[in-house]
Tab-separated table of C-alpha atoms in Angstrom:
chain	number	residue	atom	x	y	z
H	1	UNK	CA	-8.911	-31.806	-12.774
H	2	UNK	CA	-10.795	-28.889	-14.437
H	3	UNK	CA	-8.555	-26.572	-16.468
H	4	UNK	CA	-9.579	-23.551	-14.388
H	5	UNK	CA	-8.518	-25.315	-11.182
H	6	UNK	CA	-5.218	-26.327	-12.764
H	7	UNK	CA	-4.552	-22.749	-13.874
H	8	UNK	CA	-5.289	-21.565	-10.345
H	9	UNK	CA	-2.775	-23.975	-8.833
H	10	UNK	CA	-0.138	-22.946	-11.368
H	11	UNK	CA	-0.736	-19.277	-10.534
H	12	UNK	CA	-0.456	-19.972	-6.791
H	13	UNK	CA	2.809	-21.840	-7.256
H	14	UNK	CA	4.217	-19.084	-9.458
H	15	UNK	CA	3.392	-16.518	-6.753
H	16	UNK	CA	5.194	-18.606	-4.116
H	17	UNK	CA	8.267	-19.040	-6.306
H	18	UNK	CA	8.272	-15.310	-7.097
H	19	UNK	CA	8.360	-14.592	-3.361
H	20	UNK	CA	11.456	-16.786	-3.102
H	21	UNK	CA	13.117	-14.799	-5.884
H	22	UNK	CA	12.157	-11.470	-4.343
H	23	UNK	CA	13.101	-12.051	-0.704
H	24	UNK	CA	16.780	-12.532	-1.496
H	25	UNK	CA	16.966	-16.141	-0.325
H	26	UNK	CA	17.768	-17.308	-3.865
H	27	UNK	CA	20.325	-14.994	-5.535
H	28	UNK	CA	21.196	-15.199	-9.227
H	29	UNK	CA	22.575	-18.588	-10.318
H	30	UNK	CA	21.246	-20.339	-7.203
H	31	UNK	CA	19.980	-23.850	-7.930
H	32	UNK	CA	16.355	-24.389	-6.963
H	33	UNK	CA	14.766	-27.622	-5.781
H	34	UNK	CA	13.971	-30.290	-8.350
H	35	UNK	CA	10.513	-30.687	-9.891
H	36	UNK	CA	9.820	-33.636	-7.604
H	37	UNK	CA	10.895	-31.742	-4.488
H	38	UNK	CA	8.864	-28.677	-5.449
H	39	UNK	CA	5.797	-30.838	-6.064
H	40	UNK	CA	6.122	-32.498	-2.647
H	41	UNK	CA	6.898	-29.230	-0.850
H	42	UNK	CA	3.904	-27.372	-2.260
H	43	UNK	CA	1.479	-30.279	-2.467
H	44	UNK	CA	0.903	-30.086	-6.208
H	45	UNK	CA	1.422	-32.373	-9.164
H	46	UNK	CA	4.631	-32.406	-11.185
H	47	UNK	CA	2.605	-31.193	-14.179
H	48	UNK	CA	1.707	-28.098	-12.154
H	49	UNK	CA	5.376	-27.570	-11.308
H	50	UNK	CA	6.429	-27.998	-14.930
H	51	UNK	CA	3.928	-25.410	-16.146
H	52	UNK	CA	4.927	-22.912	-13.441
H	53	UNK	CA	8.596	-23.414	-14.259
H	54	UNK	CA	7.869	-23.031	-17.971
H	55	UNK	CA	6.155	-19.678	-17.416
H	56	UNK	CA	8.899	-18.393	-15.111
H	57	UNK	CA	11.535	-19.423	-17.633
H	58	UNK	CA	9.645	-17.664	-20.432
H	59	UNK	CA	9.748	-14.470	-18.364
H	60	UNK	CA	13.498	-14.786	-17.829
H	61	UNK	CA	13.281	-15.365	-14.093
H	62	UNK	CA	14.765	-18.843	-14.055
H	63	UNK	CA	16.883	-20.991	-16.343
H	64	UNK	CA	16.634	-24.740	-16.922
H	65	UNK	CA	20.018	-26.343	-17.515
H	66	UNK	CA	19.785	-29.835	-19.041
H	67	UNK	CA	21.093	-32.552	-16.701
H	68	UNK	CA	21.882	-29.874	-14.101
H	69	UNK	CA	18.604	-28.518	-12.774
H	70	UNK	CA	16.621	-25.314	-12.305
H	71	UNK	CA	18.568	-22.127	-11.574
H	72	UNK	CA	17.724	-18.507	-10.768
H	73	UNK	CA	18.477	-16.505	-13.886
H	74	UNK	CA	21.406	-14.081	-13.895
H	75	UNK	CA	19.097	-11.733	-15.827
H	76	UNK	CA	17.231	-10.859	-12.632
H	77	UNK	CA	19.140	-7.564	-12.320
H	78	UNK	CA	20.334	-7.209	-15.895
H	79	UNK	CA	19.024	-8.101	-19.319
H	80	UNK	CA	16.761	-6.328	-21.751
H	81	UNK	CA	14.234	-3.766	-20.626
H	82	UNK	CA	11.946	-4.288	-18.935
H	83	UNK	CA	14.055	-6.575	-16.757
H	84	UNK	CA	12.507	-9.525	-14.873
H	85	UNK	CA	13.323	-7.714	-11.640
H	86	UNK	CA	11.337	-4.665	-12.737
H	87	UNK	CA	8.390	-6.894	-13.601
H	88	UNK	CA	8.389	-8.421	-10.129
H	89	UNK	CA	8.741	-5.018	-8.470
H	90	UNK	CA	5.823	-3.628	-10.476
H	91	UNK	CA	3.589	-6.565	-9.514
H	92	UNK	CA	4.539	-6.607	-5.821
H	93	UNK	CA	3.441	-3.548	-3.784
H	94	UNK	CA	5.515	-4.673	-0.781
H	95	UNK	CA	8.727	-4.838	-2.848
H	96	UNK	CA	7.783	-1.556	-4.496
H	97	UNK	CA	7.880	0.029	-1.049
H	98	UNK	CA	11.227	-1.675	-0.364
H	99	UNK	CA	12.698	0.005	-3.420
H	100	UNK	CA	11.316	3.405	-2.437
H	101	UNK	CA	12.838	3.049	1.041
H	102	UNK	CA	16.158	2.147	-0.548
H	103	UNK	CA	15.973	5.078	-2.942
H	104	UNK	CA	15.207	7.430	-0.038
H	105	UNK	CA	18.488	6.511	1.635
H	106	UNK	CA	20.661	6.357	-1.486
H	107	UNK	CA	19.335	9.379	-3.329
H	108	UNK	CA	19.043	11.492	-0.203
H	109	UNK	CA	22.772	10.934	0.327
H	110	UNK	CA	23.676	11.584	-3.312
H	111	UNK	CA	21.726	14.862	-3.241
H	112	UNK	CA	23.545	15.916	-0.068
H	113	UNK	CA	27.013	15.257	-1.490
H	114	UNK	CA	26.088	16.650	-4.889
H	115	UNK	CA	25.280	19.966	-3.200
H	116	UNK	CA	28.514	19.764	-1.239
H	117	UNK	CA	30.820	18.924	-4.142
H	118	UNK	CA	29.203	19.685	-7.489
H	119	UNK	CA	31.415	21.344	-10.080
H	120	UNK	CA	30.353	23.988	-12.571
H	121	UNK	CA	29.984	21.196	-15.125
H	122	UNK	CA	27.790	19.204	-12.748
H	123	UNK	CA	25.566	22.202	-12.080
H	124	UNK	CA	25.244	22.867	-15.800
H	125	UNK	CA	24.270	19.232	-16.417
H	126	UNK	CA	21.670	19.279	-13.635
H	127	UNK	CA	20.244	22.629	-14.732
H	128	UNK	CA	20.016	21.466	-18.332
H	129	UNK	CA	18.127	18.322	-17.315
H	130	UNK	CA	15.774	20.386	-15.153
H	131	UNK	CA	15.086	22.842	-17.980
H	132	UNK	CA	14.350	19.994	-20.389
H	133	UNK	CA	12.075	18.361	-17.822
H	134	UNK	CA	10.080	21.571	-17.475
H	135	UNK	CA	9.844	21.925	-21.257
H	136	UNK	CA	8.615	18.345	-21.661
H	137	UNK	CA	5.897	19.037	-19.084
H	138	UNK	CA	4.854	22.241	-20.844
H	139	UNK	CA	4.476	20.597	-24.261
H	140	UNK	CA	2.860	17.436	-22.915
H	141	UNK	CA	5.706	15.095	-23.895
H	142	UNK	CA	4.850	12.295	-21.475
H	143	UNK	CA	7.525	9.854	-22.697
H	144	UNK	CA	10.162	12.579	-22.679
H	145	UNK	CA	9.175	13.662	-19.189
H	146	UNK	CA	9.735	10.150	-17.807
H	147	UNK	CA	13.056	9.746	-19.628
H	148	UNK	CA	14.408	13.146	-18.546
H	149	UNK	CA	13.274	12.524	-14.964
H	150	UNK	CA	15.627	9.525	-14.942
H	151	UNK	CA	18.444	11.566	-16.521
H	152	UNK	CA	18.088	14.193	-13.790
H	153	UNK	CA	18.428	11.640	-11.009
H	154	UNK	CA	21.484	10.189	-12.756
H	155	UNK	CA	23.059	13.650	-13.095
H	156	UNK	CA	22.621	14.221	-9.360
H	157	UNK	CA	24.259	10.875	-8.572
H	158	UNK	CA	27.194	11.748	-10.826
H	159	UNK	CA	27.602	15.119	-9.112
H	160	UNK	CA	27.972	13.457	-5.687
H	161	UNK	CA	31.621	12.732	-6.499
H	162	UNK	CA	31.649	9.696	-4.199
H	163	UNK	CA	33.148	6.627	-5.871
H	164	UNK	CA	31.136	4.208	-3.716
H	165	UNK	CA	27.857	5.973	-4.470
H	166	UNK	CA	28.772	5.987	-8.148
H	167	UNK	CA	29.635	2.288	-8.088
H	168	UNK	CA	26.430	1.367	-6.255
H	169	UNK	CA	24.268	3.612	-8.381
H	170	UNK	CA	25.930	2.326	-11.558
H	171	UNK	CA	25.428	-1.306	-10.600
H	172	UNK	CA	21.711	-0.811	-10.164
H	173	UNK	CA	21.148	2.021	-12.636
H	174	UNK	CA	18.953	-0.106	-14.875
H	175	UNK	CA	16.747	-1.132	-11.980
H	176	UNK	CA	16.501	2.464	-10.725
H	177	UNK	CA	15.695	3.743	-14.216
H	178	UNK	CA	12.851	1.268	-14.543
H	179	UNK	CA	11.620	2.000	-11.043
H	180	UNK	CA	11.574	5.767	-11.537
H	181	UNK	CA	9.652	5.373	-14.789
H	182	UNK	CA	7.186	2.975	-13.146
H	183	UNK	CA	6.600	5.513	-10.352
H	184	UNK	CA	6.218	8.523	-12.622
H	185	UNK	CA	3.852	6.739	-14.991
H	186	UNK	CA	1.917	5.306	-12.055
H	187	UNK	CA	1.409	8.719	-10.477
H	188	UNK	CA	0.266	10.180	-13.785
H	189	UNK	CA	-2.369	7.462	-13.968
H	190	UNK	CA	-3.619	8.516	-10.531
H	191	UNK	CA	-3.805	12.214	-11.380
H	192	UNK	CA	-2.159	13.953	-14.317
H	193	UNK	CA	-2.001	17.215	-12.334
H	194	UNK	CA	0.437	15.575	-9.916
H	195	UNK	CA	3.132	16.101	-12.549
H	196	UNK	CA	3.092	19.809	-11.689
H	197	UNK	CA	3.826	19.079	-8.035
H	198	UNK	CA	6.530	16.539	-8.928
H	199	UNK	CA	8.092	19.153	-11.188
H	200	UNK	CA	8.111	21.671	-8.336
H	201	UNK	CA	9.762	19.105	-6.066
H	202	UNK	CA	12.471	18.469	-8.647
H	203	UNK	CA	13.069	22.211	-9.009
H	204	UNK	CA	13.472	22.535	-5.228
H	205	UNK	CA	16.025	19.698	-5.221
H	206	UNK	CA	17.987	21.151	-8.124
H	207	UNK	CA	18.046	24.669	-6.689
H	208	UNK	CA	19.350	23.388	-3.340
H	209	UNK	CA	22.105	21.405	-5.074
H	210	UNK	CA	23.165	24.160	-7.468
H	211	UNK	CA	23.157	26.720	-4.643
H	212	UNK	CA	25.266	24.393	-2.475
H	213	UNK	CA	22.794	23.770	0.345
H	214	UNK	CA	23.479	20.116	1.272
H	215	UNK	CA	20.993	19.621	4.101
H	216	UNK	CA	18.198	21.244	2.127
H	217	UNK	CA	19.062	19.101	-0.895
H	218	UNK	CA	18.886	15.894	1.125
H	219	UNK	CA	15.649	16.935	2.830
H	220	UNK	CA	14.078	17.924	-0.483
H	221	UNK	CA	15.044	14.620	-2.125
H	222	UNK	CA	13.739	12.584	0.789
H	223	UNK	CA	10.528	14.607	0.875
H	224	UNK	CA	10.090	13.962	-2.854
H	225	UNK	CA	10.443	10.200	-2.443
H	226	UNK	CA	8.264	10.216	0.686
H	227	UNK	CA	5.561	11.938	-1.354
H	228	UNK	CA	5.811	9.298	-4.084
H	229	UNK	CA	5.583	6.555	-1.431
H	230	UNK	CA	2.523	8.184	0.115
H	231	UNK	CA	0.671	8.691	-3.163
H	232	UNK	CA	1.362	5.194	-4.456
H	233	UNK	CA	0.460	3.502	-1.161
H	234	UNK	CA	-2.695	5.609	-0.900
H	235	UNK	CA	-3.676	4.556	-4.421
H	236	UNK	CA	-3.051	0.892	-3.567
H	237	UNK	CA	-5.257	1.217	-0.512
H	238	UNK	CA	-8.145	2.483	-2.620
H	239	UNK	CA	-7.614	0.134	-5.542
């Protein structure tokens, strides 16, 4: 078989296995089918399976345990940045939209309760993050802008004062951090001037929270994420 054809089959199998990892049917530590079963199921040679498995293992998505089998890695939602999960999200527009829908619900709620319950300390933390975000934009500190954007969202979650929100947000903080940075950097690639509008949206959210206007805070946060969804999906459509 020509090498180019072999590479194509490996790539196709990797894409199918990635879908299995992304759709939730194979959580962390789940044992996957054997090489022989995968070869029969997908109509490819065992050499193709071995190469696909090797590449997925190198990316930290799966783990081969001697005499036990092939398992979904427990690094899917943890591990060093960028995590394997973030890599899959960034390469899968459909899952990217899933995350944005999830963030719309979670962060809309955290903004609402942050406005309802934030303490003076919470307001100071949010205001400080907002001021630093504006400064980073003014001086053209692109890396700082992305990092502070994440810090602002985390400060809002902390201000919600809801233990369940805090637990949920904390358990997926790494994934959210990576996702926010991917979105911000992606939008800058589309149009650098969009940063000004994103900054205005963040200011609207922060003002509503600090002035204790819960409904406005939730609406502003959801509008912000809806805008990100629209711009990214519009860019994908014209790619």
